[in-house]
GROMACS .gro file of C-alpha atoms in nm:
model
  349
    1MET     CA    1   8.923   8.584  10.255
    2SER     CA    2   9.166   8.668   9.977
    3ASP     CA    3   9.052   9.031   9.983
    4ASN     CA    4   9.126   9.055  10.354
    5SER     CA    5   9.469   8.895  10.316
    6GLY     CA    6   9.546   9.125  10.025
    7THR     CA    7   9.443   9.429  10.228
    8ARG     CA    8   9.653   9.319  10.525
    9GLY     CA    9   9.949   9.263  10.296
   10LEU     CA   10   9.904   9.608  10.148
   11TRP     CA   11   9.889   9.776  10.489
   12GLY     CA   12  10.182   9.568  10.608
   13GLY     CA   13  10.391   9.678  10.313
   14LEU     CA   14  10.286  10.038  10.367
   15ARG     CA   15  10.392  10.026  10.732
   16VAL     CA   16  10.729   9.879  10.636
   17ALA     CA   17  10.777  10.159  10.382
   18VAL     CA   18  10.677  10.431  10.632
   19LEU     CA   19  10.907  10.288  10.899
   20ALA     CA   20  11.197  10.263  10.654
   21LEU     CA   21  11.142  10.624  10.546
   22LEU     CA   22  11.122  10.755  10.904
   23TRP     CA   23  11.411  10.550  11.038
   24GLY     CA   24  11.626  10.595  10.729
   25SER     CA   25  11.575  10.972  10.736
   26THR     CA   26  11.718  10.993  11.089
   27PHE     CA   27  12.063  11.073  10.957
   28LEU     CA   28  11.934  11.352  10.734
   29TRP     CA   29  11.762  11.523  11.028
   30ILE     CA   30  12.072  11.481  11.247
   31GLU     CA   31  12.277  11.647  10.974
   32LEU     CA   32  12.036  11.942  10.960
   33ALA     CA   33  12.006  11.975  11.338
   34LEU     CA   34  12.386  11.988  11.372
   35ARG     CA   35  12.386  12.313  11.173
   36GLY     CA   36  12.271  12.498  11.484
   37LEU     CA   37  12.318  12.258  11.776
   38SER     CA   38  12.611  12.070  11.925
   39PRO     CA   39  12.610  11.688  11.918
   40LEU     CA   40  12.509  11.664  12.285
   41GLN     CA   41  12.239  11.925  12.239
   42VAL     CA   42  12.094  11.722  11.952
   43THR     CA   43  12.109  11.409  12.167
   44PHE     CA   44  11.945  11.579  12.465
   45ALA     CA   45  11.664  11.730  12.255
   46ARG     CA   46  11.603  11.396  12.087
   47CYS     CA   47  11.572  11.211  12.418
   48VAL     CA   48  11.361  11.473  12.598
   49LEU     CA   49  11.108  11.537  12.320
   50GLY     CA   50  11.085  11.167  12.237
   51ALA     CA   51  11.029  11.086  12.604
   52LEU     CA   52  10.756  11.349  12.626
   53VAL     CA   53  10.570  11.196  12.330
   54LEU     CA   54  10.591  10.844  12.470
   55VAL     CA   55  10.499  10.941  12.827
   56VAL     CA   56  10.190  11.121  12.699
   57ALA     CA   57  10.103  10.819  12.484
   58CYS     CA   58  10.164  10.588  12.780
   59TYR     CA   59   9.916  10.762  13.007
   60THR     CA   60   9.673  10.830  12.722
   61THR     CA   61   9.651  10.456  12.662
   62ARG     CA   62   9.594  10.404  13.037
   63HIS     CA   63   9.931  10.259  13.119
   64ARG     CA   64  10.186  10.361  13.378
   65LEU     CA   65  10.562  10.378  13.391
   66PRO     CA   66  10.732  10.074  13.547
   67THR     CA   67  10.792  10.069  13.919
   68GLY     CA   68  11.056   9.898  14.126
   69VAL     CA   69  11.429   9.948  14.163
   70ALA     CA   70  11.521   9.630  13.974
   71ALA     CA   71  11.314   9.726  13.669
   72TRP     CA   72  11.458  10.075  13.654
   73ARG     CA   73  11.811   9.943  13.692
   74HIS     CA   74  11.764   9.739  13.375
   75ILE     CA   75  11.595  10.031  13.203
   76VAL     CA   76  11.886  10.265  13.279
   77VAL     CA   77  12.137  10.017  13.136
   78ALA     CA   78  11.924   9.974  12.822
   79ALA     CA   79  11.879  10.351  12.791
   80PHE     CA   80  12.254  10.403  12.799
   81PHE     CA   81  12.338  10.150  12.528
   82CYS     CA   82  12.024  10.194  12.313
   83ASN     CA   83  11.967  10.570  12.336
   84ALA     CA   84  12.210  10.799  12.516
   85LEU     CA   85  12.538  10.651  12.387
   86PRO     CA   86  12.447  10.572  12.022
   87PHE     CA   87  12.252  10.898  11.978
   88ALA     CA   88  12.557  11.093  12.094
   89LEU     CA   89  12.796  10.887  11.880
   90PHE     CA   90  12.584  10.939  11.569
   91SER     CA   91  12.576  11.314  11.627
   92VAL     CA   92  12.951  11.327  11.689
   93GLY     CA   93  13.026  11.109  11.387
   94GLN     CA   94  12.807  11.306  11.149
   95GLN     CA   95  13.010  11.618  11.208
   96THR     CA   96  13.259  11.472  10.960
   97VAL     CA   97  13.069  11.183  10.795
   98ASP     CA   98  12.789  11.227  10.538
   99SER     CA   99  12.437  11.121  10.637
  100GLY     CA  100  12.421  10.856  10.363
  101LEU     CA  101  12.740  10.688  10.477
  102ALA     CA  102  12.619  10.704  10.838
  103GLY     CA  103  12.309  10.508  10.739
  104VAL     CA  104  12.517  10.244  10.564
  105LEU     CA  105  12.746  10.201  10.864
  106ASN     CA  106  12.441  10.174  11.090
  107ALA     CA  107  12.330   9.873  10.883
  108THR     CA  108  12.614   9.674  11.041
  109THR     CA  109  12.413   9.639  11.365
  110PRO     CA  110  12.294   9.282  11.279
  111LEU     CA  111  12.655   9.186  11.212
  112TRP     CA  112  12.762   9.315  11.554
  113SER     CA  113  12.469   9.124  11.708
  114ILE     CA  114  12.593   8.796  11.562
  115ALA     CA  115  12.950   8.870  11.670
  116LEU     CA  116  12.827   8.946  12.022
  117GLY     CA  117  12.620   8.627  12.024
  118LEU     CA  118  12.926   8.426  11.926
  119ALA     CA  119  13.130   8.589  12.204
  120LEU     CA  120  12.859   8.522  12.466
  121GLY     CA  121  12.784   8.171  12.342
  122SER     CA  122  12.418   8.249  12.265
  123GLU     CA  123  12.476   8.219  11.888
  124ARG     CA  124  12.534   7.849  11.839
  125GLY     CA  125  12.539   7.635  11.530
  126LEU     CA  126  12.615   7.930  11.302
  127ARG     CA  127  12.545   7.811  10.949
  128PRO     CA  128  12.810   7.860  10.679
  129VAL     CA  129  12.580   8.098  10.490
  130ARG     CA  130  12.537   8.326  10.793
  131LEU     CA  131  12.907   8.306  10.874
  132ALA     CA  132  12.987   8.406  10.516
  133GLY     CA  133  12.742   8.694  10.551
  134LEU     CA  134  12.911   8.807  10.872
  135LEU     CA  135  13.255   8.808  10.710
  136LEU     CA  136  13.125   8.967  10.391
  137GLY     CA  137  12.947   9.241  10.584
  138PHE     CA  138  13.256   9.338  10.777
  139THR     CA  139  13.457   9.329  10.456
  140GLY     CA  140  13.214   9.576  10.303
  141THR     CA  141  13.248   9.795  10.612
  142ILE     CA  142  13.623   9.803  10.568
  143VAL     CA  143  13.577   9.899  10.202
  144ILE     CA  144  13.351  10.188  10.306
  145PHE     CA  145  13.565  10.288  10.600
  146ALA     CA  146  13.884  10.274  10.391
  147PRO     CA  147  14.126  10.319  10.680
  148TRP     CA  148  14.406  10.370  10.427
  149GLN     CA  149  14.229  10.688  10.308
  150MET     CA  150  14.040  10.826  10.607
  151THR     CA  151  14.241  11.045  10.839
  152GLY     CA  152  14.173  11.289  11.120
  153GLY     CA  153  13.811  11.382  11.186
  154THR     CA  154  13.665  11.172  10.905
  155GLY     CA  155  13.825  10.854  11.037
  156TRP     CA  156  13.717  10.922  11.395
  157GLY     CA  157  13.366  11.008  11.279
  158ALA     CA  158  13.329  10.675  11.099
  159LEU     CA  159  13.458  10.493  11.406
  160ALA     CA  160  13.203  10.675  11.623
  161ILE     CA  161  12.918  10.561  11.398
  162LEU     CA  162  13.044  10.204  11.397
  163GLY     CA  163  13.056  10.229  11.776
  164ALA     CA  164  12.691  10.342  11.776
  165ALA     CA  165  12.592  10.041  11.564
  166ALA     CA  166  12.777   9.809  11.802
  167SER     CA  167  12.609   9.979  12.098
  168TYR     CA  168  12.269   9.901  11.945
  169ALA     CA  169  12.370   9.535  11.924
  170VAL     CA  170  12.465   9.531  12.293
  171ALA     CA  171  12.138   9.706  12.383
  172PHE     CA  172  11.916   9.468  12.186
  173THR     CA  173  12.084   9.166  12.343
  174TYR     CA  174  12.046   9.310  12.692
  175MET     CA  175  11.686   9.418  12.638
  176GLY     CA  176  11.596   9.073  12.507
  177ARG     CA  177  11.734   8.912  12.821
  178ALA     CA  178  11.628   9.162  13.089
  179LEU     CA  179  11.325   9.360  12.973
  180VAL     CA  180  11.127   9.210  12.685
  181ARG     CA  181  10.830   8.987  12.770
  182ARG     CA  182  10.851   9.037  13.144
  183GLY     CA  183  10.488   9.143  13.180
  184THR     CA  184  10.544   9.519  13.134
  185PRO     CA  185  10.368   9.682  12.836
  186THR     CA  186  10.603   9.792  12.560
  187ILE     CA  187  10.473  10.148  12.566
  188SER     CA  188  10.567  10.173  12.935
  189LEU     CA  189  10.916  10.036  12.874
  190SER     CA  190  10.978  10.264  12.577
  191ALA     CA  191  10.862  10.574  12.763
  192ALA     CA  192  11.066  10.488  13.072
  193GLN     CA  193  11.372  10.413  12.861
  194LEU     CA  194  11.369  10.757  12.696
  195VAL     CA  195  11.305  10.922  13.034
  196ALA     CA  196  11.615  10.747  13.168
  197ALA     CA  197  11.812  10.844  12.857
  198SER     CA  198  11.709  11.207  12.910
  199GLY     CA  199  11.850  11.195  13.261
  200LEU     CA  200  12.175  11.035  13.144
  201THR     CA  201  12.218  11.290  12.867
  202ALA     CA  202  12.137  11.580  13.101
  203VAL     CA  203  12.432  11.479  13.318
  204ALA     CA  204  12.665  11.497  13.015
  205VAL     CA  205  12.532  11.824  12.871
  206PRO     CA  206  12.744  12.050  13.098
  207ILE     CA  207  13.056  11.870  12.973
  208GLY     CA  208  13.010  11.943  12.603
  209GLY     CA  209  12.663  12.077  12.543
  210LEU     CA  210  12.673  12.436  12.666
  211GLU     CA  211  12.785  12.590  12.339
  212SER     CA  212  12.576  12.874  12.199
  213ILE     CA  213  12.300  12.756  11.969
  214ASP     CA  214  12.157  12.892  11.644
  215PRO     CA  215  11.787  12.796  11.661
  216GLY     CA  216  11.692  12.875  11.301
  217PRO     CA  217  11.371  12.734  11.148
  218THR     CA  218  11.552  12.448  10.976
  219VAL     CA  219  11.731  12.347  11.295
  220LEU     CA  220  11.413  12.355  11.503
  221VAL     CA  221  11.211  12.156  11.249
  222ALA     CA  222  11.490  11.901  11.219
  223ALA     CA  223  11.512  11.859  11.598
  224VAL     CA  224  11.136  11.813  11.634
  225VAL     CA  225  11.104  11.567  11.345
  226LEU     CA  226  11.407  11.373  11.467
  227SER     CA  227  11.263  11.347  11.819
  228VAL     CA  228  10.897  11.278  11.749
  229PHE     CA  229  10.900  11.075  11.428
  230CYS     CA  230  11.248  10.921  11.410
  231THR     CA  231  11.282  10.841  11.779
  232ALA     CA  232  10.943  10.793  11.945
  233ILE     CA  233  10.705  10.671  11.675
  234THR     CA  234  10.951  10.437  11.502
  235PHE     CA  235  10.985  10.232  11.822
  236HIS     CA  236  10.622  10.132  11.816
  237LEU     CA  237  10.582  10.099  11.443
  238THR     CA  238  10.855   9.836  11.470
  239TYR     CA  239  10.672   9.654  11.749
  240ARG     CA  240  10.345   9.658  11.555
  241ILE     CA  241  10.509   9.501  11.250
  242ILE     CA  242  10.669   9.230  11.464
  243ASN     CA  243  10.337   9.165  11.639
  244ASP     CA  244  10.129   9.144  11.319
  245GLU     CA  245  10.367   8.990  11.067
  246GLY     CA  246  10.660   8.838  11.256
  247ALA     CA  247  11.021   8.934  11.300
  248THR     CA  248  11.121   8.813  10.953
  249ASN     CA  249  10.911   9.078  10.780
  250ALA     CA  250  11.024   9.342  11.027
  251ALA     CA  251  11.386   9.264  10.935
  252VAL     CA  252  11.316   9.384  10.581
  253VAL     CA  253  11.328   9.740  10.718
  254GLY     CA  254  11.694   9.695  10.806
  255TYR     CA  255  11.777   9.638  10.439
  256LEU     CA  256  11.598   9.957  10.332
  257LEU     CA  257  11.753  10.198  10.585
  258PRO     CA  258  12.087  10.256  10.411
  259VAL     CA  259  11.916  10.291  10.074
  260VAL     CA  260  11.688  10.563  10.216
  261SER     CA  261  11.973  10.742  10.394
  262VAL     CA  262  12.198  10.741  10.085
  263LEU     CA  263  11.922  10.863   9.853
  264LEU     CA  264  11.810  11.139  10.090
  265GLY     CA  265  12.169  11.249  10.147
  266ALA     CA  266  12.236  11.269   9.775
  267VAL     CA  267  11.905  11.435   9.676
  268VAL     CA  268  11.845  11.672   9.970
  269LEU     CA  269  12.198  11.750  10.087
  270GLY     CA  270  12.384  11.699   9.761
  271GLU     CA  271  12.626  11.448   9.912
  272ASP     CA  272  12.870  11.283   9.673
  273LEU     CA  273  12.865  10.909   9.618
  274SER     CA  274  13.198  10.757   9.526
  275VAL     CA  275  13.228  10.422   9.349
  276ARG     CA  276  13.404  10.281   9.657
  277VAL     CA  277  13.117  10.377   9.890
  278VAL     CA  278  12.851  10.238   9.655
  279LEU     CA  279  13.046   9.913   9.618
  280GLY     CA  280  13.099   9.887   9.993
  281MET     CA  281  12.730   9.955  10.057
  282ALA     CA  282  12.631   9.675   9.820
  283VAL     CA  283  12.870   9.433   9.992
  284VAL     CA  284  12.738   9.530  10.337
  285LEU     CA  285  12.375   9.480  10.231
  286VAL     CA  286  12.451   9.140  10.078
  287GLY     CA  287  12.638   9.042  10.393
  288VAL     CA  288  12.355   9.155  10.621
  289GLY     CA  289  12.103   8.971  10.404
  290LEU     CA  290  12.302   8.647  10.425
  291SER     CA  291  12.358   8.685  10.799
  292ARG     CA  292  11.983   8.720  10.859
  293ARG     CA  293  11.887   8.417  10.654
  294GLN     CA  294  11.690   8.149  10.833
  295GLY     CA  295  11.604   7.796  10.740
  296ALA     CA  296  11.274   7.741  10.562
  297ALA     CA  297  11.129   7.556  10.859
  298VAL     CA  298  11.217   7.835  11.102
  299ALA     CA  299  11.075   8.103  10.877
  300ALA     CA  300  10.756   7.903  10.822
  301ALA     CA  301  10.713   7.842  11.194
  302GLU     CA  302  10.759   8.213  11.264
  303ALA     CA  303  10.501   8.307  11.001
  304VAL     CA  304  10.250   8.058  11.144
  305ALA     CA  305  10.309   8.185  11.498
  306ALA     CA  306  10.260   8.543  11.389
  307ALA     CA  307   9.940   8.455  11.201
  308GLU     CA  308   9.796   8.265  11.498
  309GLU     CA  309   9.850   8.548  11.746
  310PRO     CA  310   9.529   8.737  11.821
  311ALA     CA  311   9.499   9.079  11.667
  312VAL     CA  312   9.562   9.372  11.898
  313GLU     CA  313   9.271   9.610  11.924
  314GLU     CA  314   9.350   9.971  11.847
  315SER     CA  315   9.297  10.235  12.109
  316ALA     CA  316   8.997  10.458  12.059
  317THR     CA  317   9.199  10.756  12.170
  318PRO     CA  318   9.263  11.001  11.883
  319GLY     CA  319   9.602  11.136  11.787
  320LEU     CA  320   9.920  10.940  11.835
  321ALA     CA  321   9.775  10.689  12.081
  322PRO     CA  322   9.669  10.424  11.820
  323ALA     CA  323  10.012  10.427  11.654
  324LEU     CA  324  10.191  10.406  11.987
  325ARG     CA  325   9.966  10.155  12.158
  326SER     CA  326  10.161   9.869  12.315
  327VAL     CA  327  10.143   9.535  12.138
  328ASP     CA  328  10.162   9.345  12.464
  329ALA     CA  329   9.943   9.569  12.673
  330GLU     CA  330   9.808   9.442  13.001
  331PRO     CA  331   9.446   9.320  12.985
  332THR     CA  332   9.179   9.548  13.119
  333PRO     CA  333   8.956   9.432  13.405
  334GLU     CA  334   8.683   9.353  13.149
  335ASP     CA  335   8.921   9.126  12.958
  336ARG     CA  336   9.030   8.920  13.258
  337PRO     CA  337   8.843   8.590  13.307
  338ALA     CA  338   8.617   8.577  13.607
  339GLU     CA  339   8.726   8.359  13.896
  340ALA     CA  340   8.543   8.031  13.932
  341PRO     CA  341   8.300   8.031  14.229
  342ARG     CA  342   8.433   7.853  14.532
  343PRO     CA  343   8.220   7.570  14.685
  344LEU     CA  344   8.003   7.689  14.966
  345LEU     CA  345   8.116   7.408  15.197
  346GLU     CA  346   8.489   7.451  15.124
  347LYS     CA  347   8.684   7.478  15.445
  348THR     CA  348   8.985   7.697  15.480
  349ARG     CA  349   9.283   7.536  15.635
   0.00000   0.00000   0.00000
């Protein structure tokens, strides 16, 4: 029993580390892709290749894309705020902002989520600790942003990245209300969402994405890694962690992202780290940590609920299918309970 729990804990920690590395390296790959592609070209490639991976995984795991006008209307809205808009803003912002700083600014997404919840009235009874975390996090953002120092392109780039983080907060709120747990497998929603994002981005490409490109080896590798690993696979690694270990453990990834992005930016790209940025990053991380704190009873209940959920069987399909299998997949005909036999003398009315 203890061996099994220890093994599960080891694999859970490994998945968190892999997800943090993939997600945190997003900003490094964007930086490299921008050396030969325009921001909209990077966004378009990211959406199209990511959609291709998820659509293949969707049909490989015997699922289908959602149908119905209402479902696709919600998917298009989610694709705009969760994919097309923030992907473009990150690419635009990183033309003048280092990848490490971009990762730190992206860590403000939970803070924007709380602020949005307060504005919409869904965040009620905000505890003093979480409120202090919210204020502290935004204070750290101001320290990093340093509006008294940033001018021109650098200032606008930082604003674009903050806008992307806020867009994620809007998207997560909308998806939680309109898409999640509505009976559609997650793999189907994710694939459809990136398909919709590809269409939205394709409309914008003629506006600012027709510049000549320089498809060198580094640029091509960066675009592929960004699309496949940092866009498609990370979606479902996140869902698997939430399914197996609860949302509290999945939130740990959010604390690791800026650390990964800053370290990769400094080691791989040779980006400078000023004392002000390091101090601001520390303040942001402390603020995010406080804002995500839950009471002991809530955390315990979540852990119990996650432990009691039945394990999801892995797909037997080789390749990417097991990693991308939906955590709330529809039951197969063999899994559905048989109908009880009707009495022979029952009369139909």
